[in-house]
Short mmCIF file of C-alpha atoms in Angstrom, two decimals:
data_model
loop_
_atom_site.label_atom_id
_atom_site.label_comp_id
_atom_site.label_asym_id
_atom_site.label_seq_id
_atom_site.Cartn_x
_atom_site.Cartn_y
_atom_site.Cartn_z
CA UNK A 46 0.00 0.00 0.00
CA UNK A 47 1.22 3.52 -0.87
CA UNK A 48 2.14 5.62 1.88
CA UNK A 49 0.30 9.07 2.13
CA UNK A 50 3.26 11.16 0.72
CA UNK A 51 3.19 9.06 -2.46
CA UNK A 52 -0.89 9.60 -2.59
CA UNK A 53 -0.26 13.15 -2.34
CA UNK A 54 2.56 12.97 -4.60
CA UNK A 55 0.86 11.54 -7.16
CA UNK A 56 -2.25 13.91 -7.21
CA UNK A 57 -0.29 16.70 -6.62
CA UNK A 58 2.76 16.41 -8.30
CA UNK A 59 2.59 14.24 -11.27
CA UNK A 60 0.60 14.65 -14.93
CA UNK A 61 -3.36 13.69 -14.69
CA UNK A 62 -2.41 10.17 -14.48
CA UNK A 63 -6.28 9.25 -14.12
CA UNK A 64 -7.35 11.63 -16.95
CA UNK A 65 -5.80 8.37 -19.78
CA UNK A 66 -9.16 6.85 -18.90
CA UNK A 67 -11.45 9.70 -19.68
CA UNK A 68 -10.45 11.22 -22.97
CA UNK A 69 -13.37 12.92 -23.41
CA UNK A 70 -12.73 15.33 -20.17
CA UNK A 71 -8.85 14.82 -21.62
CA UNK A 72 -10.18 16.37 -24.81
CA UNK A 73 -11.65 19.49 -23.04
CA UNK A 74 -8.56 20.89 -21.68
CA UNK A 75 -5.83 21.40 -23.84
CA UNK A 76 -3.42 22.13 -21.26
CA UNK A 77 -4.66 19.42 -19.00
CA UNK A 78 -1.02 18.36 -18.33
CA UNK A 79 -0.08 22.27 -17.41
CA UNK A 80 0.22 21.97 -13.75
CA UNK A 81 2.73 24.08 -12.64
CA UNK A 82 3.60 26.03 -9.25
CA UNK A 83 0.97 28.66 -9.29
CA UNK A 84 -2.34 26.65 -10.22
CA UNK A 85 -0.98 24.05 -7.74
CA UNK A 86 -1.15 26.98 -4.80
CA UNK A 87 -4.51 28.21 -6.61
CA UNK A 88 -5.71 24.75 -5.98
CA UNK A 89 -4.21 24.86 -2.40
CA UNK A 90 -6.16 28.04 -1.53
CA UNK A 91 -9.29 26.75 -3.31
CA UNK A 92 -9.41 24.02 -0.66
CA UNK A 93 -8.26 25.29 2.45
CA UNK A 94 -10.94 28.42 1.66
CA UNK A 95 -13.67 25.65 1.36
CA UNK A 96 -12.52 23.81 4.48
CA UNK A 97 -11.68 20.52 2.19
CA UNK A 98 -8.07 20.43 4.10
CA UNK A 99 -8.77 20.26 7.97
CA UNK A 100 -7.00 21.58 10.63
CA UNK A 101 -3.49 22.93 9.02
CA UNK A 102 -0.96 24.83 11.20
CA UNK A 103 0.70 26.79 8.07
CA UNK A 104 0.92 27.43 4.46
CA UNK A 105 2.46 25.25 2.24
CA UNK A 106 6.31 26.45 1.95
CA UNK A 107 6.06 26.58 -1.98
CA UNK A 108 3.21 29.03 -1.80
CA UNK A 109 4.59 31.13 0.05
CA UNK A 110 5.02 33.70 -3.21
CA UNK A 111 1.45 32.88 -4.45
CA UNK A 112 0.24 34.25 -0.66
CA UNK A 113 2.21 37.23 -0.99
CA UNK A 114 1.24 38.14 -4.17
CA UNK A 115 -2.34 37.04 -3.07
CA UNK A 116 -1.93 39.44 -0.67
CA UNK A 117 0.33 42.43 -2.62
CA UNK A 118 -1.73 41.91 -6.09
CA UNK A 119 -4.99 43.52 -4.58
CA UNK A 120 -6.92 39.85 -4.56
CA UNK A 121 -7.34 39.49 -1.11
CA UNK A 122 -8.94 43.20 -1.24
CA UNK A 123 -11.31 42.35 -4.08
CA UNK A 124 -11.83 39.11 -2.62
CA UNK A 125 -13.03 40.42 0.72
CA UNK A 126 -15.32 42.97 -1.22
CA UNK A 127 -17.13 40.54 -3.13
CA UNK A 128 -17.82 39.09 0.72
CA UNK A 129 -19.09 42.55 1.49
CA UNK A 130 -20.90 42.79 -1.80
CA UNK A 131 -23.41 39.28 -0.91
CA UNK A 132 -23.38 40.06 2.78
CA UNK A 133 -25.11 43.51 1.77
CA UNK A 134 -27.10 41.66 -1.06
CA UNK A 135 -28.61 39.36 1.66
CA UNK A 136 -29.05 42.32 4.27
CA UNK A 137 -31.03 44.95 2.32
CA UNK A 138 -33.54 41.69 1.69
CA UNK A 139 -33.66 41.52 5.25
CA UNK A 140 -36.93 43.28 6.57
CA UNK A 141 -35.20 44.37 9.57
CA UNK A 142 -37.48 43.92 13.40
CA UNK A 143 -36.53 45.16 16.99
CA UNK A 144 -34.15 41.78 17.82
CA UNK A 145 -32.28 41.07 14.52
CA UNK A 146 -28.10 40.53 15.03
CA UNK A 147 -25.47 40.43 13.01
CA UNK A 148 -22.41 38.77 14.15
CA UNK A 149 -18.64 39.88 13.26
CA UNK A 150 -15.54 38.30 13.96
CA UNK A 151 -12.25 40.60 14.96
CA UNK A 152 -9.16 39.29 13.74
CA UNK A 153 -9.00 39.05 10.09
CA UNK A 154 -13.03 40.15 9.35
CA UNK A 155 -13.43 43.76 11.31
CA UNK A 156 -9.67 44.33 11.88
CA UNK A 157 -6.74 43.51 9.78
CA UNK A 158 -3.57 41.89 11.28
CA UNK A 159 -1.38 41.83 7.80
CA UNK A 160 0.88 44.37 9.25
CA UNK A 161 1.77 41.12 12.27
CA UNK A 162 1.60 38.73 8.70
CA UNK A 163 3.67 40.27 6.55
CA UNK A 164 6.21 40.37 8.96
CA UNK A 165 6.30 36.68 9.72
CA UNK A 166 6.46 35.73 6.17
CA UNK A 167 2.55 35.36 6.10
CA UNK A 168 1.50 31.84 8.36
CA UNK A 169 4.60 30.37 6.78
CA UNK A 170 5.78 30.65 10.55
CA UNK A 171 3.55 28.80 12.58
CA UNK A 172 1.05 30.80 14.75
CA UNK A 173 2.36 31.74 17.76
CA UNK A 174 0.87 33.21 20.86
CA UNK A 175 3.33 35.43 22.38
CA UNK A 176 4.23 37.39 19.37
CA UNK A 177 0.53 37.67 18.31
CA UNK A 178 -0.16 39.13 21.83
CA UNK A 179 2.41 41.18 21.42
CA UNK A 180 1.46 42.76 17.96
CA UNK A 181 -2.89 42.84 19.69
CA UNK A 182 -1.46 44.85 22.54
CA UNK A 183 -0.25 47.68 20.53
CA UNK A 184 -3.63 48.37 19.30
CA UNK A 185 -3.05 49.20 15.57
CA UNK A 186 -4.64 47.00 13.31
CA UNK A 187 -6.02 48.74 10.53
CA UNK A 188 -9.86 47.60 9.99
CA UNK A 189 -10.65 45.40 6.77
CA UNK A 190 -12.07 47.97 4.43
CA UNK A 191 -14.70 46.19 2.93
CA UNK A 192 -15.65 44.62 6.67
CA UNK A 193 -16.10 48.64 8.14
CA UNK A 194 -18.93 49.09 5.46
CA UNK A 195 -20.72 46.58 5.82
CA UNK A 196 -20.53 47.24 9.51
CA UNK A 197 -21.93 51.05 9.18
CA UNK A 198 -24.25 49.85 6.30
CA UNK A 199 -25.44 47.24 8.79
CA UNK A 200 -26.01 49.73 11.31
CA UNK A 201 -28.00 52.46 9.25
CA UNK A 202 -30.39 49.22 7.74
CA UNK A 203 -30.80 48.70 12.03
CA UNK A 204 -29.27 45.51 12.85
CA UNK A 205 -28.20 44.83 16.26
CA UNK A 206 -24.48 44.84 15.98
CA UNK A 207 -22.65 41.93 18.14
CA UNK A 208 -18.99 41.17 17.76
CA UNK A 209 -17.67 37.82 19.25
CA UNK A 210 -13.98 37.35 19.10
CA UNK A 211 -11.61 34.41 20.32
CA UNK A 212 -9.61 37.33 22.17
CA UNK A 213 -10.11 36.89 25.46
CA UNK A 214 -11.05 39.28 28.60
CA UNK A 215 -7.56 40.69 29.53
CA UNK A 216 -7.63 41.86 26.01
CA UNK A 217 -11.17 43.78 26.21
CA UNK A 218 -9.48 47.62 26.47
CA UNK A 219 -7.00 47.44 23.88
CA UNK A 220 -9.73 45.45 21.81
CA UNK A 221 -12.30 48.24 22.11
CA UNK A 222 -10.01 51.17 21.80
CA UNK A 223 -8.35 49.33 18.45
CA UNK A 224 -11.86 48.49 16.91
CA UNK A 225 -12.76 52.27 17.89
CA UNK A 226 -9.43 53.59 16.34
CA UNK A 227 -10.05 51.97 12.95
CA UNK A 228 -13.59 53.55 12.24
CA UNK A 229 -15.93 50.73 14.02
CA UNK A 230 -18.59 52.20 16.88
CA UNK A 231 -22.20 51.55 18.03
CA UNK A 232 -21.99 48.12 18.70
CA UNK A 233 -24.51 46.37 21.03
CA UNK A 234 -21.61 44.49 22.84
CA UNK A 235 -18.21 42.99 22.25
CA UNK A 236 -17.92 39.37 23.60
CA UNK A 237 -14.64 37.75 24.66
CA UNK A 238 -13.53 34.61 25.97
CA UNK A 239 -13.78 34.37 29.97
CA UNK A 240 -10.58 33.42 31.77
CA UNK A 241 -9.39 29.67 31.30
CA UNK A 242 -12.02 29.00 28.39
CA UNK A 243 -9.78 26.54 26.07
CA UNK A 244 -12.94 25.23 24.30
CA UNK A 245 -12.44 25.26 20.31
CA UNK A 246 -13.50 28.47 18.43
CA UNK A 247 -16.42 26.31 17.27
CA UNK A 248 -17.99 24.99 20.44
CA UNK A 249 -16.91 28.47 21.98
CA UNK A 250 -19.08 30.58 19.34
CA UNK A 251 -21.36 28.45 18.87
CA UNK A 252 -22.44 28.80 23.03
CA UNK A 253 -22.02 32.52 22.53
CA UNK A 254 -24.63 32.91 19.85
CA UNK A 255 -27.22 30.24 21.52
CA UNK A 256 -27.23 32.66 24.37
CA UNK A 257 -27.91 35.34 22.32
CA UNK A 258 -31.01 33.31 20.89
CA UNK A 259 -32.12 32.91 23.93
CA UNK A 260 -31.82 36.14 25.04
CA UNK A 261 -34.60 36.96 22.28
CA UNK A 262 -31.92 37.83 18.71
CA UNK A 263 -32.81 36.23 15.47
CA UNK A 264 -29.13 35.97 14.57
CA UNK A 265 -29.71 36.90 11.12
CA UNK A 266 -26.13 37.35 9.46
CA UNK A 267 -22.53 36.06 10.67
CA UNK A 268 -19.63 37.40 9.16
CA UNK A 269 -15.84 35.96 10.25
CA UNK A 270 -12.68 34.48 8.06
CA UNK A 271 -12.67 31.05 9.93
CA UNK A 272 -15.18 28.05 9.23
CA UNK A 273 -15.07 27.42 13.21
CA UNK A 274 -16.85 31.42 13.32
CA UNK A 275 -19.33 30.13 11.36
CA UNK A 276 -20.54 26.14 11.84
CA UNK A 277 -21.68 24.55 14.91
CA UNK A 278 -25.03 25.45 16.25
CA UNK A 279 -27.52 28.44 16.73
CA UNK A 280 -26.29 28.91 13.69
CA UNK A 281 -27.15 32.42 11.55
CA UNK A 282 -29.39 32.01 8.92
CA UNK A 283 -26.77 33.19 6.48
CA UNK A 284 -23.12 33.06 7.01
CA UNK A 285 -20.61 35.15 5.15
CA UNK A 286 -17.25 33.48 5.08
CA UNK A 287 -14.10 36.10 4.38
CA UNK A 288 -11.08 34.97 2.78
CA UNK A 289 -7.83 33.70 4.77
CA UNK A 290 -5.00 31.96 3.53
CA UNK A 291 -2.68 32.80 6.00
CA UNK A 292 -4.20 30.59 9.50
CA UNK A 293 -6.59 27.81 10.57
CA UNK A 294 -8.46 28.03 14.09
CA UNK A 295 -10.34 24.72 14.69
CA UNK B 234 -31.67 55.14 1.46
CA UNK B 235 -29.14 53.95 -1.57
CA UNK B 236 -30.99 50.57 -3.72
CA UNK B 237 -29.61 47.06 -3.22
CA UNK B 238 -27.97 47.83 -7.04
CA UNK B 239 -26.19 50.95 -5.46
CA UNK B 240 -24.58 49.79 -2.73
CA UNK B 241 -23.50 46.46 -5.20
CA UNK B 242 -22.16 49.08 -7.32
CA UNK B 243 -20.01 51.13 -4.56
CA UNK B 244 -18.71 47.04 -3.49
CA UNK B 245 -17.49 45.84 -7.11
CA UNK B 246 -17.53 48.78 -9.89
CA UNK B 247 -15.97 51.79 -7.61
CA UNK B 248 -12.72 51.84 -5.83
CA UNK B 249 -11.83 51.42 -2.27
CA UNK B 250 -13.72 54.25 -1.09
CA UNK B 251 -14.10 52.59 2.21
CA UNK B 252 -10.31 52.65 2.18
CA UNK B 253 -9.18 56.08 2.87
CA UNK B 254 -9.82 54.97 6.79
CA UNK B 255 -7.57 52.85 6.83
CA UNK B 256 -4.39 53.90 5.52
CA UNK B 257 -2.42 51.32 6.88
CA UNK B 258 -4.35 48.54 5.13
CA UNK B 259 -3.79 50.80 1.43
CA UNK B 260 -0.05 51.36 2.16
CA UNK B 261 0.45 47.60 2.03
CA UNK B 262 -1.72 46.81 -1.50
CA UNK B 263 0.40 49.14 -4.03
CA UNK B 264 -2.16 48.20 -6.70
CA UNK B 265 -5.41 48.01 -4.89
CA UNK B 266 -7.47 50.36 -6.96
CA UNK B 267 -6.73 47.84 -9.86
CA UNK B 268 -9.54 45.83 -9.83
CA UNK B 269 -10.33 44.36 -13.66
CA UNK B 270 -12.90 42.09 -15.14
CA UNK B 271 -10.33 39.37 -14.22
CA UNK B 272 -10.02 39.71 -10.27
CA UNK B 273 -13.92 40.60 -10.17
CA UNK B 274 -14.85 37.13 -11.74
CA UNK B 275 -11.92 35.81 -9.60
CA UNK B 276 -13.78 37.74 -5.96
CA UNK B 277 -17.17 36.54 -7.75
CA UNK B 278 -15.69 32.78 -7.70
CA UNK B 279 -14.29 32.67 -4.36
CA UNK B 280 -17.58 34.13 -3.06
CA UNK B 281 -19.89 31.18 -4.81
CA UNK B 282 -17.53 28.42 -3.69
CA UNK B 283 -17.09 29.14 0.05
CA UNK B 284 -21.58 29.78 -0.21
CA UNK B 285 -21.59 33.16 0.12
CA UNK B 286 -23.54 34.23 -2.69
CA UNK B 287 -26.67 32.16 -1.17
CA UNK B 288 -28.85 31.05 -4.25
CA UNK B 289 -28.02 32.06 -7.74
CA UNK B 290 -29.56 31.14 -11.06
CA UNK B 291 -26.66 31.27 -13.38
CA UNK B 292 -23.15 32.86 -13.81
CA UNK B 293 -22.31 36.94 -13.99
CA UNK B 294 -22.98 37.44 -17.72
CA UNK B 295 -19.21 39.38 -17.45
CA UNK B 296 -17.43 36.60 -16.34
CA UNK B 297 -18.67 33.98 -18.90
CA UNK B 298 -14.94 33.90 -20.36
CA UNK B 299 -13.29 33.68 -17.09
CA UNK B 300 -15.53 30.71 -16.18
CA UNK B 301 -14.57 29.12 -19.63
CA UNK B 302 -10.99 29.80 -19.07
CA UNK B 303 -11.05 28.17 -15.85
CA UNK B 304 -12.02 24.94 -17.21
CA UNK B 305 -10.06 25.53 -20.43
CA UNK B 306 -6.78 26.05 -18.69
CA UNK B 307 -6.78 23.14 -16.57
CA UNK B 308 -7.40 25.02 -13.31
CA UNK B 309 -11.02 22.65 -13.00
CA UNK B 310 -8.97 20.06 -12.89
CA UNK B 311 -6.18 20.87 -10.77
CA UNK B 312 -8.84 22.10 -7.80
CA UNK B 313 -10.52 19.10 -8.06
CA UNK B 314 -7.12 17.06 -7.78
CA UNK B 315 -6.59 19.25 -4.59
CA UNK B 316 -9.81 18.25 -3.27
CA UNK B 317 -8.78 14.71 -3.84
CA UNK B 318 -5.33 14.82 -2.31
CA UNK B 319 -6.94 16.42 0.52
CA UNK B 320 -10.01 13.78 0.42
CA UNK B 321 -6.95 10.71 0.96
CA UNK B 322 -5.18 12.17 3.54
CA UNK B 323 -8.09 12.18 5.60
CA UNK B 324 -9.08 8.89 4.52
CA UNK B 325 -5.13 7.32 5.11
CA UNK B 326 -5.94 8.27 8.63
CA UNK B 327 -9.19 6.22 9.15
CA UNK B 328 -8.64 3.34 10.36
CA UNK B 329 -11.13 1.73 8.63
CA UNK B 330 -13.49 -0.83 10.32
CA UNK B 331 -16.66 -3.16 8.46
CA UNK B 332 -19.65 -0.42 8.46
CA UNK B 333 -17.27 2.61 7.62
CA UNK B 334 -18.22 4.73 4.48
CA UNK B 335 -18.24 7.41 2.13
CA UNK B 336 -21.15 9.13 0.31
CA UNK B 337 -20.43 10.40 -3.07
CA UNK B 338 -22.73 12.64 -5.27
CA UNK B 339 -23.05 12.01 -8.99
CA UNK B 340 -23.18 14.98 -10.89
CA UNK B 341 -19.66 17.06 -11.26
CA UNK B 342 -18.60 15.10 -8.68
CA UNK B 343 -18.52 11.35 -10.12
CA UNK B 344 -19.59 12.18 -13.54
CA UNK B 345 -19.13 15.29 -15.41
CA UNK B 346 -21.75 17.08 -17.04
CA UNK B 347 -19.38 19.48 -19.03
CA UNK B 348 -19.40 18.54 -22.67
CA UNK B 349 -23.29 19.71 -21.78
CA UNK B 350 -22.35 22.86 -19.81
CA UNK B 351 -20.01 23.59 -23.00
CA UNK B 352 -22.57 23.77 -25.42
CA UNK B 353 -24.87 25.57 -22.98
CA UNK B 354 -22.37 28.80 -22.21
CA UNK B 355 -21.00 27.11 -18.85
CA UNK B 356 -24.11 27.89 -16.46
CA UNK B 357 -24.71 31.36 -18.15
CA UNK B 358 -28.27 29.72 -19.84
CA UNK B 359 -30.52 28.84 -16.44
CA UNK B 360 -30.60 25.36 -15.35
CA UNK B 361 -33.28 23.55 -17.83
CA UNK B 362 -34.54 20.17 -16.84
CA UNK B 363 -35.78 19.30 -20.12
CA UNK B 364 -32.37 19.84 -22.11
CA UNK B 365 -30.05 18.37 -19.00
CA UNK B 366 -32.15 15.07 -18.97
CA UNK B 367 -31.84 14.59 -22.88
CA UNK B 368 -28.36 14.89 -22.05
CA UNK B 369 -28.02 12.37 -19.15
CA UNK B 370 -30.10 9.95 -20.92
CA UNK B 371 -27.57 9.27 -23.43
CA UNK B 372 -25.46 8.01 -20.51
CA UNK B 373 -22.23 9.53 -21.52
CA UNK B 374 -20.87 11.72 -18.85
CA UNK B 375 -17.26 11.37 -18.44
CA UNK B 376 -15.43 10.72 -15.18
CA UNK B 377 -14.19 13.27 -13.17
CA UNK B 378 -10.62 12.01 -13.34
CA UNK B 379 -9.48 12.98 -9.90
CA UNK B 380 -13.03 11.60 -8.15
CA UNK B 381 -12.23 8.16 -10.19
CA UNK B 382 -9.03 8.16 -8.73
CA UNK B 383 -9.99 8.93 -4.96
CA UNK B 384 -13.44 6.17 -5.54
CA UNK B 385 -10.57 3.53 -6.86
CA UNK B 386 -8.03 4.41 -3.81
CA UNK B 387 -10.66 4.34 -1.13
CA UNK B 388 -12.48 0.87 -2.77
CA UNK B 389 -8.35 -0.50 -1.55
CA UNK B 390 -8.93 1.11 1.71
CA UNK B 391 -12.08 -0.71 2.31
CA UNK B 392 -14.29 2.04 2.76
CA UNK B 393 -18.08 0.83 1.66
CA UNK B 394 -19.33 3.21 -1.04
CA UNK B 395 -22.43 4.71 -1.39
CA UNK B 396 -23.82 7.07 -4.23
CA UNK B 397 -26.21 9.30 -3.74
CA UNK B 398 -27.32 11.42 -6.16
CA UNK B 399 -30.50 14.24 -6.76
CA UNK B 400 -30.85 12.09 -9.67
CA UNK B 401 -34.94 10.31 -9.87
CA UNK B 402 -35.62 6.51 -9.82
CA UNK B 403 -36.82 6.76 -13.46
CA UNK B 404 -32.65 7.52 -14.30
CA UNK B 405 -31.50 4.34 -12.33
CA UNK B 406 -30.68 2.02 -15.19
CA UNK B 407 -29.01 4.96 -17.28
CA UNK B 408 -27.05 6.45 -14.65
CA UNK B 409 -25.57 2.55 -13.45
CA UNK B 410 -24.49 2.15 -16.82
CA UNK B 411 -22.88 5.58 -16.98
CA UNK B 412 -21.08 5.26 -14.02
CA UNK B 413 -19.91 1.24 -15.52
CA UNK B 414 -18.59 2.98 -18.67
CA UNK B 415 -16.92 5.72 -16.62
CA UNK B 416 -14.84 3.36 -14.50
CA UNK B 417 -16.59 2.91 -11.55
CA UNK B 418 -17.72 -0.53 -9.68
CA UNK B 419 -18.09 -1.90 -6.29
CA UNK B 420 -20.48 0.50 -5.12
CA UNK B 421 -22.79 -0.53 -1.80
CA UNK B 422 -25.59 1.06 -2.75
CA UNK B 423 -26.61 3.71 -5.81
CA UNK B 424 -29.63 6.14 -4.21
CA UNK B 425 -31.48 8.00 -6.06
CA UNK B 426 -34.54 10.29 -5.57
CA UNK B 427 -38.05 8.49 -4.78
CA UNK B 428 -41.11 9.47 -7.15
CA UNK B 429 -42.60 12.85 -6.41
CA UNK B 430 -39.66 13.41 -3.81
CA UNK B 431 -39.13 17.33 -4.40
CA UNK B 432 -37.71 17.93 -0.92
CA UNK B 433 -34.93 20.23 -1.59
CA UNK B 434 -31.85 18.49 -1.80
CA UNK B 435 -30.01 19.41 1.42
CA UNK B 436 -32.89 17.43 3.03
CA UNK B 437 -33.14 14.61 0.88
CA UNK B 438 -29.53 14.16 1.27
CA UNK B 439 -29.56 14.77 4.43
CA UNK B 440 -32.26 11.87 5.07
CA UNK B 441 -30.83 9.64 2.98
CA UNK B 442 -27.31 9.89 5.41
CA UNK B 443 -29.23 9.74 8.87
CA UNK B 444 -31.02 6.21 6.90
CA UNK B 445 -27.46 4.98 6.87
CA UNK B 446 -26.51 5.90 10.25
CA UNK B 447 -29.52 4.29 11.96
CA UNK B 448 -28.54 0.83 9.62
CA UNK B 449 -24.92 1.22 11.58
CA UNK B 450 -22.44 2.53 8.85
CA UNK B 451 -20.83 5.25 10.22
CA UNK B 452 -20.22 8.29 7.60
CA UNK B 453 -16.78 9.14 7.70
CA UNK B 454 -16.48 11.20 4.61
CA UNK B 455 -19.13 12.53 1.99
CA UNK B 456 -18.02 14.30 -1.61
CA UNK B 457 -19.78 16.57 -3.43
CA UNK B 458 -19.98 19.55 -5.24
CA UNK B 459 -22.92 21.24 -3.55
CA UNK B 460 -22.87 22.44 -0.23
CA UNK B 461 -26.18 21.09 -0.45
CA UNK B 462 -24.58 17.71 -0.38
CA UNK B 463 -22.57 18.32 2.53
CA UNK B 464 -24.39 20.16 5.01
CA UNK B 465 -27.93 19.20 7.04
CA UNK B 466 -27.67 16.95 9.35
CA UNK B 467 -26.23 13.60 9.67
CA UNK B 468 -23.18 15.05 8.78
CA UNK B 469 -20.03 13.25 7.81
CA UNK B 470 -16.51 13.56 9.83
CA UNK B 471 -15.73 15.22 7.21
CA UNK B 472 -16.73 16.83 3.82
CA UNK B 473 -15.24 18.12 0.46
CA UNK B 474 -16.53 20.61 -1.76
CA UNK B 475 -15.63 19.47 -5.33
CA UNK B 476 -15.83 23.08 -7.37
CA UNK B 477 -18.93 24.45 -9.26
CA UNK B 478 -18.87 27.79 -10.71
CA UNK B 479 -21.38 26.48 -12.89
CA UNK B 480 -24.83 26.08 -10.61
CA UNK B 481 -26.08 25.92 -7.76
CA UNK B 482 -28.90 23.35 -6.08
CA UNK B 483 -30.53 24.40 -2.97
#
C-alpha cells in the first residue's frame, strides 16, 4: 500500500495520471497536463478556503510567493469585497425587526492583522501566541475595508451589531479602543472569551450565539474568516465566510 | 436610502472608497485600486464556492470567459485534484473498520456534465430540466478524473461506497451504466430520488445519510460539489466541496 506522501505525490505532483481513462474530459482541456507552481497553490487556496483540508498549522512552503502576491496583487482586497458585496445583497432583503443581530468576527473580518503577517512571512511561521499578543497589545490594526462598510451599512439598515472574538477578557481595552481607532462604533456588545475557556472556536461561538437566541436575537447574518466562526449550532441564517489563507483556528 | 444595485455598485464597480480609513491597510496593496474584469470574476468565484452568494440562477454574464478559461486552462482540474489529495489524507488516517463509508454525489462530482455545460455557455443559460435530462439519458458523462481516482483508492482502503445522487428513480438504469462505462464498480448502494420526492436536496440528502446511520455505517467522509450535499444533518466527519462555478442546487 502507498504511503500518504506518495498519494499526495501523485495527485499533486505528477501529470493527470487518471485523466488516460477519460479522454473525453482529456479532450476538453488542452493544457490538461499544465500543472505548474501557481495553479498548484490556486488549488491549495481553493481548498483550504472551502474547508476541504482540515486543521493545518501553516501554508504550504512553496506558496509562500502565491500568498504574498495574493496578498500584494490587490486579490485578497477584491476578494473580501465581493464578501461585502453578498453580505449587503442578503441584508437589504432583510426586513429588519426590533431583535435582529449580526455577528462579526475581529481578527481578520473587522480588523486587519497583515501588518503582524507580513512580517512573519505570512503563516509560513507557525502561529504563535506570544508574538501575536504582542502585535494585539499595541492596538493598531487597521480595519478590513470592505468589513467597516458593511458594519456602518449594517447599522444604518438597524441591525443589532454583536462582535464575538476568540480574544479573550484581559484583552477587552486594547480590543475596544483598536476596533474604535479603525472607524468601528455603536456596537450592542463585544464578547470575549472568559478566563481559562480553552474550548475550540467552534464549540466556543457556537455557546455565545445560543445565548444570544435565547436572550430573544434572530441571529440573522454572521460574518468571520474562519469556518469554526461560522458552523456549529444556533447557527445564523446566512453566514458570510471572508477569505484567509494565511491561519486555521479549529 | 441607496438601492440594493447601489450599494452592489459602490462594493465591485468603484474603488476602495471605504479605504481612505484605513491607511495602513492601502499602504500595504500598491495596486489596490486595480480591480479588472479578471479579479472581479476571480472575488465573484471565491464568493460562490465558500456559499456566500446564497442562491443564484446562473453565472455573472461578465465573467462567462473567465468561467470558460477556468475549465479551459486546466485550473477545473487541478482544484478538483486538490480536493482529492486532501479527500486521501483524511481517509489514510481512518482506520477503517466493516460499516465505515463514504457518500459520493453524482453529478460534477462522479460524472461530469461538461461537454453539456459547454454547449450551454458554462451555467450562463438557467438550469433547464428538459435539455439536461436529454443529455443524461444518453449516458455519456465522463469521469471526473481525480473523483475516479480517490473512488478507486478508497475501494483498496475498504471504505463501503455509497452514491447518492438528486438524480430520480426513473434515471437508475441509465445512470448505473454511466457510471460502468466511466470506470466505476463496487459501489454498496446507488440512491437516487423516490417518485414525487421534491424535498430540496439538502434534506433529501440529508435523510438519505441519517437512513445509513440508523442501519450502523458510520459516515466518515461525503463528496460533493454542492454544499447542499454536505451540510444538514447527519453530517459526515468530514466533507469536500468538489468546485462548481457552474450552478447551484438548494
Amino acid at each position: 500500500m502507498a504511503s500518504p506522501t506518495s498519494i499526495l505525490s501523485f495527485l499533486l505532483l505528477l501529470p493527470l495520471t487518471a485523466a488516460v481513462s477519460s479522454t473525453q474530459v482529456i479532450k476538453m482541456y488542452p493544457k490538461q497536463h499544465v500543472v505548474g507552481a501557481e495553479p498548484k497553490c490556486e488549488s491549495w487556496k481553493f481548498s483550504i478556503e472551502v474547508n476541504n483540508a482540515g486543521s493545518w498549522k501553516s501554508i504550504p512552503p512553496t506558496c509562500i510567493d502565491f500568498v504574498k502576491d495574493y496578498f500584494n496583487s490587490g486579490r485578497y482586497l477584491a476578494d473580501s469585497r465581493s464578501v461585502a458585496a453578498f453580505s449587503l445583497n442578503f441584508a437589504r432583503s432583510v426586513k429588519v425587526s426590533e431583535g435582529d443581530a449580526w455577528i462579526f468576527d475581529v481578527d481578520e473580518t473587522l480588523l486587519s492583522n497583515l501588518p503582524f503577517y507580513k512580517d512573519h512571512e505570512f503563516g509560513l511561521q507557525p502561529y504563535n501566541d506570544t508574538s501575536f499578543f504582542e502585535w494585539v497589545k499595541k492596538g493598531s490594526a487597521p480595519a478590513l475595508p470592505a468589513s467597516l462598510t458593511v458594519y456602518n451599512w449594517l447599522k444604518k439598515l438597524g441591525f443589532k451589531i454583536f462582535i464575538l472574538t476568540g480574544r479573550d477578557e484581559s484583552l477587552r481595552a486594547v480590543t475596544e479602543q483598536n476596533l474604535i481607532d479603525a472607524g468601528y462604533s455603536g456596537w450592542e456588545k463585544l464578547i470575549l472569551r472568559g478566563p481559562n475557556d480553552d474550548k475550540k472556536n467552534i464549540e466556543y461561538k457556537s455557546e455565545k450565539r445560543a445565548e444570544l437566541v435565547n436572550q430573544g436575537y434572530t441571529i440573522q447574518g454572521s460574518s468571520g474568516d474562519q469556518w469554526s466562526d461560522l458552523m456549529g449550532f444556533a447557527l445564523a441564517k446566512r453566514s458570510f465566510k471572508l477569505p484567509n489563507p494565511i491561519y486555521y483556528f479549529p
